[in-house]
Coordinates of C-alpha atoms in Angstrom, one line a residue:
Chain A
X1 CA -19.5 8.6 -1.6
X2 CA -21.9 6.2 0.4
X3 CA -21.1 2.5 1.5
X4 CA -23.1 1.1 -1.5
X5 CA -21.0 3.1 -4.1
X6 CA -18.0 2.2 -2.2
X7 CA -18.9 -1.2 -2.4
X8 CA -19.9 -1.3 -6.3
X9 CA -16.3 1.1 -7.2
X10 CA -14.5 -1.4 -5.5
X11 CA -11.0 -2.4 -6.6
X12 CA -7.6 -2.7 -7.2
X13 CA -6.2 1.1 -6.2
X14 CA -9.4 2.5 -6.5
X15 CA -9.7 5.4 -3.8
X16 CA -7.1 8.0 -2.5
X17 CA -7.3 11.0 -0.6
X18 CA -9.2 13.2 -2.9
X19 CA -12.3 10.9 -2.8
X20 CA -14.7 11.0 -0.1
X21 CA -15.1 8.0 1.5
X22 CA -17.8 6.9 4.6
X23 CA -16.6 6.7 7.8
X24 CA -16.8 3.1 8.0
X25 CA -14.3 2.8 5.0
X26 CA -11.5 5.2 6.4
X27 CA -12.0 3.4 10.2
X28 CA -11.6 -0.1 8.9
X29 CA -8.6 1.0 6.4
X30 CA -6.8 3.0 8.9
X31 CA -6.8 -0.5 11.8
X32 CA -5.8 -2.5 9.3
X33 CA -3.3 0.0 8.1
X34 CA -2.0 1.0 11.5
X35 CA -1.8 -2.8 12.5
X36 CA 0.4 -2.4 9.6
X37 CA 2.8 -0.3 10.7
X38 CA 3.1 -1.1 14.1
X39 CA 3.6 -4.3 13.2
X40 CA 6.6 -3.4 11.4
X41 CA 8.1 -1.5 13.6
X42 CA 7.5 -3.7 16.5
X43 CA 9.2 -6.5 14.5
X44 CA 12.2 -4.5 14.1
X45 CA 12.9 -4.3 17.8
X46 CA 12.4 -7.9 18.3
X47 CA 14.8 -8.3 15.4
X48 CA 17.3 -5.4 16.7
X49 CA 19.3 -7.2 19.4
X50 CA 20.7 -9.6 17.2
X51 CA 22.8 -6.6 14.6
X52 CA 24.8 -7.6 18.1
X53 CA 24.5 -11.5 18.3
X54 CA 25.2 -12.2 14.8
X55 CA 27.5 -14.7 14.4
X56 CA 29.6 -12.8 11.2
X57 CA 29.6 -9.4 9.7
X58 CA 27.8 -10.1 6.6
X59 CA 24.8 -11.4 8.5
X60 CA 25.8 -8.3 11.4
X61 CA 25.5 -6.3 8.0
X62 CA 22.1 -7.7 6.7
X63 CA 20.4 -8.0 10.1
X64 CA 20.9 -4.4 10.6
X65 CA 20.0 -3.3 6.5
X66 CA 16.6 -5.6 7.6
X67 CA 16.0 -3.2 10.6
X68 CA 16.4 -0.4 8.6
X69 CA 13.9 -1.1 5.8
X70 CA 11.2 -2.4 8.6
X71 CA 11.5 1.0 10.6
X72 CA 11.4 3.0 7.0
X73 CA 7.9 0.8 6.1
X74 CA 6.6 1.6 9.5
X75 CA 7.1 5.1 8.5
X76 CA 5.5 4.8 4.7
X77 CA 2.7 3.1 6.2
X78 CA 1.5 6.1 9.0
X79 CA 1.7 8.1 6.3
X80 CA -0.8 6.2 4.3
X81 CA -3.1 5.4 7.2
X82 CA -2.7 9.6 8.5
X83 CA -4.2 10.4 4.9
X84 CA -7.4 8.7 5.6
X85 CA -8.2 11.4 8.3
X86 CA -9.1 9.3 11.3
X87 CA -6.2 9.5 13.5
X88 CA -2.9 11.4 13.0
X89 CA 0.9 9.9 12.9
X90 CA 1.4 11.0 16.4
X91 CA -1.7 10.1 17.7
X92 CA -0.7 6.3 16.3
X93 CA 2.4 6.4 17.6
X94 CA 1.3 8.1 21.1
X95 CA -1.3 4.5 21.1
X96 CA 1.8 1.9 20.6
X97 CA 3.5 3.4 23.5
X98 CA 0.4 3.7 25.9
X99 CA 0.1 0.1 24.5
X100 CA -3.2 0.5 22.9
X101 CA -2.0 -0.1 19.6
X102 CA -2.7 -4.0 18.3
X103 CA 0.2 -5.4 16.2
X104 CA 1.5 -9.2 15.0
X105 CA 1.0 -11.8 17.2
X106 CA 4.3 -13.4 16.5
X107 CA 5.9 -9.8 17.9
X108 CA 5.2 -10.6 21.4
X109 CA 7.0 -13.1 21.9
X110 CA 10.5 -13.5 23.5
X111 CA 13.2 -14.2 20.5
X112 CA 16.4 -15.4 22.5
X113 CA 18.2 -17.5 20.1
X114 CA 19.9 -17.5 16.9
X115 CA 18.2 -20.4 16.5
X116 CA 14.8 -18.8 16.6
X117 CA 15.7 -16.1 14.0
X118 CA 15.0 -17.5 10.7
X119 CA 11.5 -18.7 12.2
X120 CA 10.8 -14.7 12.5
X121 CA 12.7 -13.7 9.1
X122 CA 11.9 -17.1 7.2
X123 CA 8.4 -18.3 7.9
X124 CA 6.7 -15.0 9.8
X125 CA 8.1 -12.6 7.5
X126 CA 7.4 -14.9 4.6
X127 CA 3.8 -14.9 5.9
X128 CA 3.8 -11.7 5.8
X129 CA 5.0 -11.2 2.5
X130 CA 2.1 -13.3 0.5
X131 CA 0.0 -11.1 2.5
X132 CA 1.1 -8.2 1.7
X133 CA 2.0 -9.3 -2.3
X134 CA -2.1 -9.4 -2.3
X135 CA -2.2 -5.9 -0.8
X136 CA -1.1 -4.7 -4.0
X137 CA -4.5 -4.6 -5.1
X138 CA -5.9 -3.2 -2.2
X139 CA -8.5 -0.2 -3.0
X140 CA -7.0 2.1 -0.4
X141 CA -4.3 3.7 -2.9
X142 CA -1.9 5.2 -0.9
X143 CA -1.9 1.4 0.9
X144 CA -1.1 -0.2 -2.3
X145 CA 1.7 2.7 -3.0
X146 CA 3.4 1.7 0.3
X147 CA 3.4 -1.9 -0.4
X148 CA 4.9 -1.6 -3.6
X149 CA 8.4 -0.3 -2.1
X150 CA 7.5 -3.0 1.0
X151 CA 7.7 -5.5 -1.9
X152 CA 10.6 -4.5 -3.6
X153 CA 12.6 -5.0 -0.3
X154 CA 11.1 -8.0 1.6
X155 CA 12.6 -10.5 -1.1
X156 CA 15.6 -9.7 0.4
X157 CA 14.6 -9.9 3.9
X158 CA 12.7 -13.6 3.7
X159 CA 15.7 -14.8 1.5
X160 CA 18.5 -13.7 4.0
X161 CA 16.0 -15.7 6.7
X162 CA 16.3 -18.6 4.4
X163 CA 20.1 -18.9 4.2
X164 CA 20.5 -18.8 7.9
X165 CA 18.1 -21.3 7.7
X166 CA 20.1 -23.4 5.5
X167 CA 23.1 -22.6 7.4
X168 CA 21.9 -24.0 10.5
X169 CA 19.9 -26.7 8.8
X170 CA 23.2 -28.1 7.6
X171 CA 25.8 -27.5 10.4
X172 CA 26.1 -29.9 13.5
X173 CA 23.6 -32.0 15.0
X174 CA 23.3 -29.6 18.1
X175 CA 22.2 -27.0 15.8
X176 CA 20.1 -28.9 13.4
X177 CA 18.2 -30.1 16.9
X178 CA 18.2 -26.5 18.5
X179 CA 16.2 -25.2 15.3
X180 CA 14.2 -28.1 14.8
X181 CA 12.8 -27.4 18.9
X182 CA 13.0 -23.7 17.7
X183 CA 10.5 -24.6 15.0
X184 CA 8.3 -26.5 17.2
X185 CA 7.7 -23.9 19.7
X186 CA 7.1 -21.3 16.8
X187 CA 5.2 -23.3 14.4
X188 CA 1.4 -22.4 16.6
X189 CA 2.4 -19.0 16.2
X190 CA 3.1 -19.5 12.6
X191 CA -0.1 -21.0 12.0
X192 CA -2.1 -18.4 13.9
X193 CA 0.1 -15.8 11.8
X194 CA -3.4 -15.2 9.5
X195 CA -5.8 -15.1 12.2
X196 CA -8.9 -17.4 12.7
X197 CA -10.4 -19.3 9.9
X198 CA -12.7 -17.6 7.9
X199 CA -16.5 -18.4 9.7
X200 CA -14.6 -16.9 12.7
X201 CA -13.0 -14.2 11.3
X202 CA -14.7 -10.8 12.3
X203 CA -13.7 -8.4 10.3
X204 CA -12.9 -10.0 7.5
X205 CA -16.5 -9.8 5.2
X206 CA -16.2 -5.8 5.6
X207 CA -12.9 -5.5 4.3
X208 CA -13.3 -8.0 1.1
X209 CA -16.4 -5.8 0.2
X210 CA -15.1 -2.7 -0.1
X211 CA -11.6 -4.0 -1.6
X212 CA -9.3 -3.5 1.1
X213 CA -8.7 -7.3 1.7
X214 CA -8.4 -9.2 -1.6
X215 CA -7.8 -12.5 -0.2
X216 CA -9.3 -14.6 3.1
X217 CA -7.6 -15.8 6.2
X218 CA -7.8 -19.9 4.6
X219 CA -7.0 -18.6 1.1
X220 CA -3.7 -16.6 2.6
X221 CA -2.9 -19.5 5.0
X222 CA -3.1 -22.1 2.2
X223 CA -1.3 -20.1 -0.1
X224 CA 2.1 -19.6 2.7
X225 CA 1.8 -23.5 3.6
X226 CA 2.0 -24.6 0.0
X227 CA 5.0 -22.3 -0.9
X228 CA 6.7 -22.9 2.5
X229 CA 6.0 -26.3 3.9
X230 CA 8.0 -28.1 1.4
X231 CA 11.0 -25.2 2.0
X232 CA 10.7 -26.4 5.8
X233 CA 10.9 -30.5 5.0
X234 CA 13.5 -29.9 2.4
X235 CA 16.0 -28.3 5.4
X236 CA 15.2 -31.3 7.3
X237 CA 13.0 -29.7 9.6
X238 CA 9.7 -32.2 11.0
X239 CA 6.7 -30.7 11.0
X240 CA 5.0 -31.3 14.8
X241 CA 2.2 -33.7 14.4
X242 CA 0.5 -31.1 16.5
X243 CA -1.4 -28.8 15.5
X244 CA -2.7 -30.8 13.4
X245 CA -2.1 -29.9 9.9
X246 CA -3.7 -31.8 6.9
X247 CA -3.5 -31.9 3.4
X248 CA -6.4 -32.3 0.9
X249 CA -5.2 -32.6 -2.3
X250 CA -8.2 -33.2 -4.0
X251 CA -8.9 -29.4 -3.1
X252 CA -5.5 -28.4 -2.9
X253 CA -5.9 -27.1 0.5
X254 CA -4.5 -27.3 4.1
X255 CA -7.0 -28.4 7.0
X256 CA -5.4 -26.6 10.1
X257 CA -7.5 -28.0 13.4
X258 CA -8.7 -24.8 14.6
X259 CA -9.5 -26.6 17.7
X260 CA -5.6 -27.5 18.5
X261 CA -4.6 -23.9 19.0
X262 CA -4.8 -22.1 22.1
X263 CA -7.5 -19.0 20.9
X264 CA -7.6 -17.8 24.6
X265 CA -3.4 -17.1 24.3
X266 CA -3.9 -15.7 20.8
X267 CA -6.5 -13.2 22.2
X268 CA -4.8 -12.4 25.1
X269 CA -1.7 -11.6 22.9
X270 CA -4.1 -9.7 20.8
X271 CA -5.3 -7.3 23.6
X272 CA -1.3 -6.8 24.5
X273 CA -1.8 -8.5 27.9
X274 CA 1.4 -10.7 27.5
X275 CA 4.2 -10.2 29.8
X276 CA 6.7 -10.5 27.0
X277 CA 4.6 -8.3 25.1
X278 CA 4.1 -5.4 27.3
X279 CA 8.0 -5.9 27.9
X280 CA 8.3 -4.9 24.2
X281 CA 6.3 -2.6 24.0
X282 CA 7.5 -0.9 27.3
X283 CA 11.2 -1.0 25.4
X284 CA 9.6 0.7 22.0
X285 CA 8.0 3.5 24.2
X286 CA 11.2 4.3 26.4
X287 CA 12.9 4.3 22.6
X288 CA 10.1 6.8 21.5
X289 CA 10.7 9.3 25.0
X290 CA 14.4 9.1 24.5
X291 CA 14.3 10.7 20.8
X292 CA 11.4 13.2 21.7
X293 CA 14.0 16.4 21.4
X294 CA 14.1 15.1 18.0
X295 CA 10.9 15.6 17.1
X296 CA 10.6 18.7 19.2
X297 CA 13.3 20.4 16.9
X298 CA 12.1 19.0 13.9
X299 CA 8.7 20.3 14.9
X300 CA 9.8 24.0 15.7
X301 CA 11.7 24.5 12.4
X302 CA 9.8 27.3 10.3
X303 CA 9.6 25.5 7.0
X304 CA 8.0 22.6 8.6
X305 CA 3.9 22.5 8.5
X306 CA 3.7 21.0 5.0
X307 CA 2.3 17.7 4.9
X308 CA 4.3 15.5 2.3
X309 CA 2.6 13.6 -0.3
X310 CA 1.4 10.0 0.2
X311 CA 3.8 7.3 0.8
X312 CA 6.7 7.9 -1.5
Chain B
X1 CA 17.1 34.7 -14.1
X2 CA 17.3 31.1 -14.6
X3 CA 14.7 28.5 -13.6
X4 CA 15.2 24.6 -13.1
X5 CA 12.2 22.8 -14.2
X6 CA 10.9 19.6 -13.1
X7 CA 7.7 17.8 -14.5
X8 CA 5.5 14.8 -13.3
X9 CA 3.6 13.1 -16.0
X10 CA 1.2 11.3 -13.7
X11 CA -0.5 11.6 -10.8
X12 CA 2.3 8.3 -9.4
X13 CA 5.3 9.5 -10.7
X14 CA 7.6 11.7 -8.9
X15 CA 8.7 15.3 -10.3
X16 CA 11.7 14.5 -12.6
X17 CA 14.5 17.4 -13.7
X18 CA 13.9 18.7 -17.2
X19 CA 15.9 21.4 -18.2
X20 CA 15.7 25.2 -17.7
X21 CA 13.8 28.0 -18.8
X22 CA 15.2 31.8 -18.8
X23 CA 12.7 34.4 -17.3
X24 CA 12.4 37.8 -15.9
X25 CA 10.2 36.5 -13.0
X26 CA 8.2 33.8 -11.5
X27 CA 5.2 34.3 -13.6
X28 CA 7.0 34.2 -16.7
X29 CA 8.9 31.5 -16.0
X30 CA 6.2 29.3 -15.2
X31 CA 4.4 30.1 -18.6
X32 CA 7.9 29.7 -20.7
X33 CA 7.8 25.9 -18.4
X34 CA 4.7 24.8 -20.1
X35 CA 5.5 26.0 -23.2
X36 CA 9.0 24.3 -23.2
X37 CA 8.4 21.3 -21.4
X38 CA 4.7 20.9 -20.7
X39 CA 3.1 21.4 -24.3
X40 CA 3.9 18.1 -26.3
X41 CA 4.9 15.6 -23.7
X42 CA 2.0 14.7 -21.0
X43 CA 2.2 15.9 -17.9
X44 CA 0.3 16.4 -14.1
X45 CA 2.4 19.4 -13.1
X46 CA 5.1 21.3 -13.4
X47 CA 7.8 22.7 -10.4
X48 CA 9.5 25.3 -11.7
X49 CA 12.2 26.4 -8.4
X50 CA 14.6 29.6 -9.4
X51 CA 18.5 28.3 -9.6
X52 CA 19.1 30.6 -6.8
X53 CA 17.2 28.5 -4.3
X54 CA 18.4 25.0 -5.0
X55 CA 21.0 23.8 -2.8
X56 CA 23.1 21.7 -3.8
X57 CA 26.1 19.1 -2.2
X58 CA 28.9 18.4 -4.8
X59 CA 30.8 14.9 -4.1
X60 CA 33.8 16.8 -5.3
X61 CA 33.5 18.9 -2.2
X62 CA 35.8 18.3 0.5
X63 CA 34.2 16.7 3.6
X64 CA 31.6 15.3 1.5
X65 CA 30.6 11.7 1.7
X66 CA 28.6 10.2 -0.5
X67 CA 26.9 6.7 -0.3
X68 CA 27.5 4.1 -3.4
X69 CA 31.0 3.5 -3.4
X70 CA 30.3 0.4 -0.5
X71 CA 30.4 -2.5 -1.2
X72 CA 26.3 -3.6 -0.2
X73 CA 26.1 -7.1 -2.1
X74 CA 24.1 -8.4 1.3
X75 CA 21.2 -5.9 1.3
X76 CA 19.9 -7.5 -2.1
X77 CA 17.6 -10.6 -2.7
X78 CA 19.5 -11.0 -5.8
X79 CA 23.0 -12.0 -3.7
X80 CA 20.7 -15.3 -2.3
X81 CA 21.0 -18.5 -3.8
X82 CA 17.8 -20.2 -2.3
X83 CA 16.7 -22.0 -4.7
X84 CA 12.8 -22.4 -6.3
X85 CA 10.6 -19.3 -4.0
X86 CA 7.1 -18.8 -3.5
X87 CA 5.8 -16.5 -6.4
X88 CA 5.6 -12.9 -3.9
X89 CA 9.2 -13.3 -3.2
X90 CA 10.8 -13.9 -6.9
X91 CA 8.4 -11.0 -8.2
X92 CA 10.5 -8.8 -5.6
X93 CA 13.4 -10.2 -6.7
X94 CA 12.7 -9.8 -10.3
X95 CA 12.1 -6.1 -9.5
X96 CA 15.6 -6.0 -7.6
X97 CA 17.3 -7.2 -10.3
X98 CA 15.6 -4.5 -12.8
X99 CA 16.7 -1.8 -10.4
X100 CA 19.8 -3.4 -10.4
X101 CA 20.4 -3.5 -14.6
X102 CA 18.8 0.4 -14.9
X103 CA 21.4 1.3 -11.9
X104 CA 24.6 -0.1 -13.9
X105 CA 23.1 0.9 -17.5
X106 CA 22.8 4.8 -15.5
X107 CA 26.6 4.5 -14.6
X108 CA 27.4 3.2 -17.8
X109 CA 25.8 6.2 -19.7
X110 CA 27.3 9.0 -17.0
X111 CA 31.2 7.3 -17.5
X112 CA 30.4 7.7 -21.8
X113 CA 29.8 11.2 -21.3
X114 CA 26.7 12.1 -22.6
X115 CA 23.3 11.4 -23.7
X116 CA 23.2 10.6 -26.9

């Protein structure tokens, strides 16, 4: 199939592995796949030390079922990305521990409070999630076949986030002001979550065209910020005055002042060059060597060789 | 020699226990699958595995554990009263709750004894 074709067949779950697609398709849908995935597993080991610090068992309980399903969608997703034919599962994994691979921004950074928690499994995840409730249509079919089972388990995930949320929102003042300062250091991040606005976005056209992306960075970002702003002022929390964030209601749309964020951190973060960052991904990689005799035995077992179907 | 059968009827679905077919050998018993189970009712393909060489773990068994029987009430969207969510989030609940209903209707069928 040539890129014109590609372009004009475009839609929801329209190729999979028996088509033949153009090289430009399978390399733009296996980064943006692959970002994927190691963005879900990288956010379960930011997530993982607090199975420890959680306050009761129920939310011990839930913290660790969340850690779970991230690691299992990390999984799903390699598998849909290794079917394109660019790069294999180990070769992806092989990239996140010679820190190569690009995940979330919101992953590098340091997580160190219970406070900070729900601003991960609330607002980031919940990000996530209308991102990812659009993937549905992606054209990349064994994509779209992940996401459905991503889906059906990140409800949970974003609504857990929210009743810590709540929990915190309504104890003492100390904790109401630890996660409002919580909120304020994350809410940048939060912002950034969808990348750069849409006339600086760079990949962005390619991927609308040929149906992997069904929706823009501003489209996404406004979507989030109308479903979650008003969660955030109804648990009391202030939204900084900056960034600046404005409201248009005329267009029903949210102005974020591009020019308040700090692009040079955001790309540094992108290229993995923060400390806290390559501390994470340092810890995933030392993870990865210490289960290698894992793989090894799972690798030399005779019936072994078959490659399984796409994500199911 | 008896063969399980198990049939996907689309290209999504996942292969699906159908019932058994007798046969002298592996040939025949795939022909005798598609007559049986293949011929009226749509279907992408057909597994058909001798009995021999299906293993199988019994929760009778002694030493066997089996998950279900937990209490797991906080893994579920459906256990969170939240209020009003954005539209992504209730779809996945919705869909947890339907998994939910089909999961006790299941149990409800298996304790009546039967399929009828």
């Amino acid at each position: 199939m040539d890129l014109s074709t590609v372009k004009e067949r475009a839609g929801p779950r329209q190729f999979g592995p028996t088509d033949e697609m153009p090289r430009e398709y399978r390399e733009a849908a296996t980064r943006m796949i692959q970002f994927h995935a190691n963005s879900e597993i990288m956010g379960a080991y930011i997530e993982r030390p607090f199975i420890r610090q959680a306050p009761s068992l129920d939310r011990k309980l839930a913290v660790s079922a969340q850690v779970q399903d991230e690691i299992g969608h990390g999984q799903l997703l390699y598998r849909a990305a290794e079917n394109l034919g660019v790069k294999t599962r180990e070769e992806m994994l092989d990239e996140l521990a010679a820190g190569e691979g690009k995940f979330l921004n919101c992953f590098h950074y340091p997580l160190d409070s219970w406070y900070e928690l729900p601003m991960i499994m609330f607002f980031v995840d919940g990000a996530a999630m209308r991102r990812q409730a659009s993937l549905k249509r992606t054209s990349w079919e064994p994509y779209a076949h992940a996401i459905d089972k991503i889906c059906f388990e990140e409800g949970f995930h974003i609504k857990h986030g929210e009743d810590i949320l709540r929990e915190l929102a309504t104890g003492t003042r100390r904790d109401q002001e630890q996660l409002q300062e919580a909120f304020e250091t994350w809410w940048p991040r939060i912002l950034q979550f969808f990348g750069p606005t849409d006339d600086q976005s760079t990949h962005n056209d390619f991927s609308q065209e040929v149906g992997l992306k069904t929706m823009s960075n501003d489209q996404l970002r406004n979507a989030f910020l109308n479903a979650y702003l008003p969660k955030a002022e109804k648990y009391g929390l202030k939204i900084p005055e900056y960034p600046r964030v404005e409201y248009h209601e005329n267009r029903d749309h949210y102005e974020v002042y591009e020019e308040d964020l700090d692009w040079d951190e955001f790309f540094t973060v992108a290229r993995n060059e923060l400390p806290t960052g390559r501390g994470q991904i340092e810890k995933r990689r030392r993870s990865q060597d210490a289960v290698e005799w894992v793989r090894s035995a799972i690798e030399s077992t005779p019936s072994g060789g078959e490659t399984p179907a796409a994500a199911d | 020699m008896i063969f399980e059968v198990f049939r996907q009827e689309t290209e999504k679905d996942y292969h699906t226990h159908v019932g058994n077919v007798h046969a002298p050998d592996a040939e025949m018993a795939r022909l005798f699958a598609q007559v049986a189970h293949a011929r009226r009712k749509p279907a992408k393909s057909l597994w058909v595995v001798p009995k021999a060489e299906i293993a199988e773990v019994d929760a009778d068994d002694p030493g066997v554990a089996m998950g279900g029987t937990t209490q797991k009430e906080y893994r579920w969207a459906t256990n969170y009263s939240t209020g009003q969510m954005a539209e992504e989030i209730e779809a996945s609940e919705a869909e947890q709750a339907e998994a939910e209903s089909t999961r006790r209707r299941a149990g409800e069928d298996r304790r009546r004894g039967g399929d009828d």
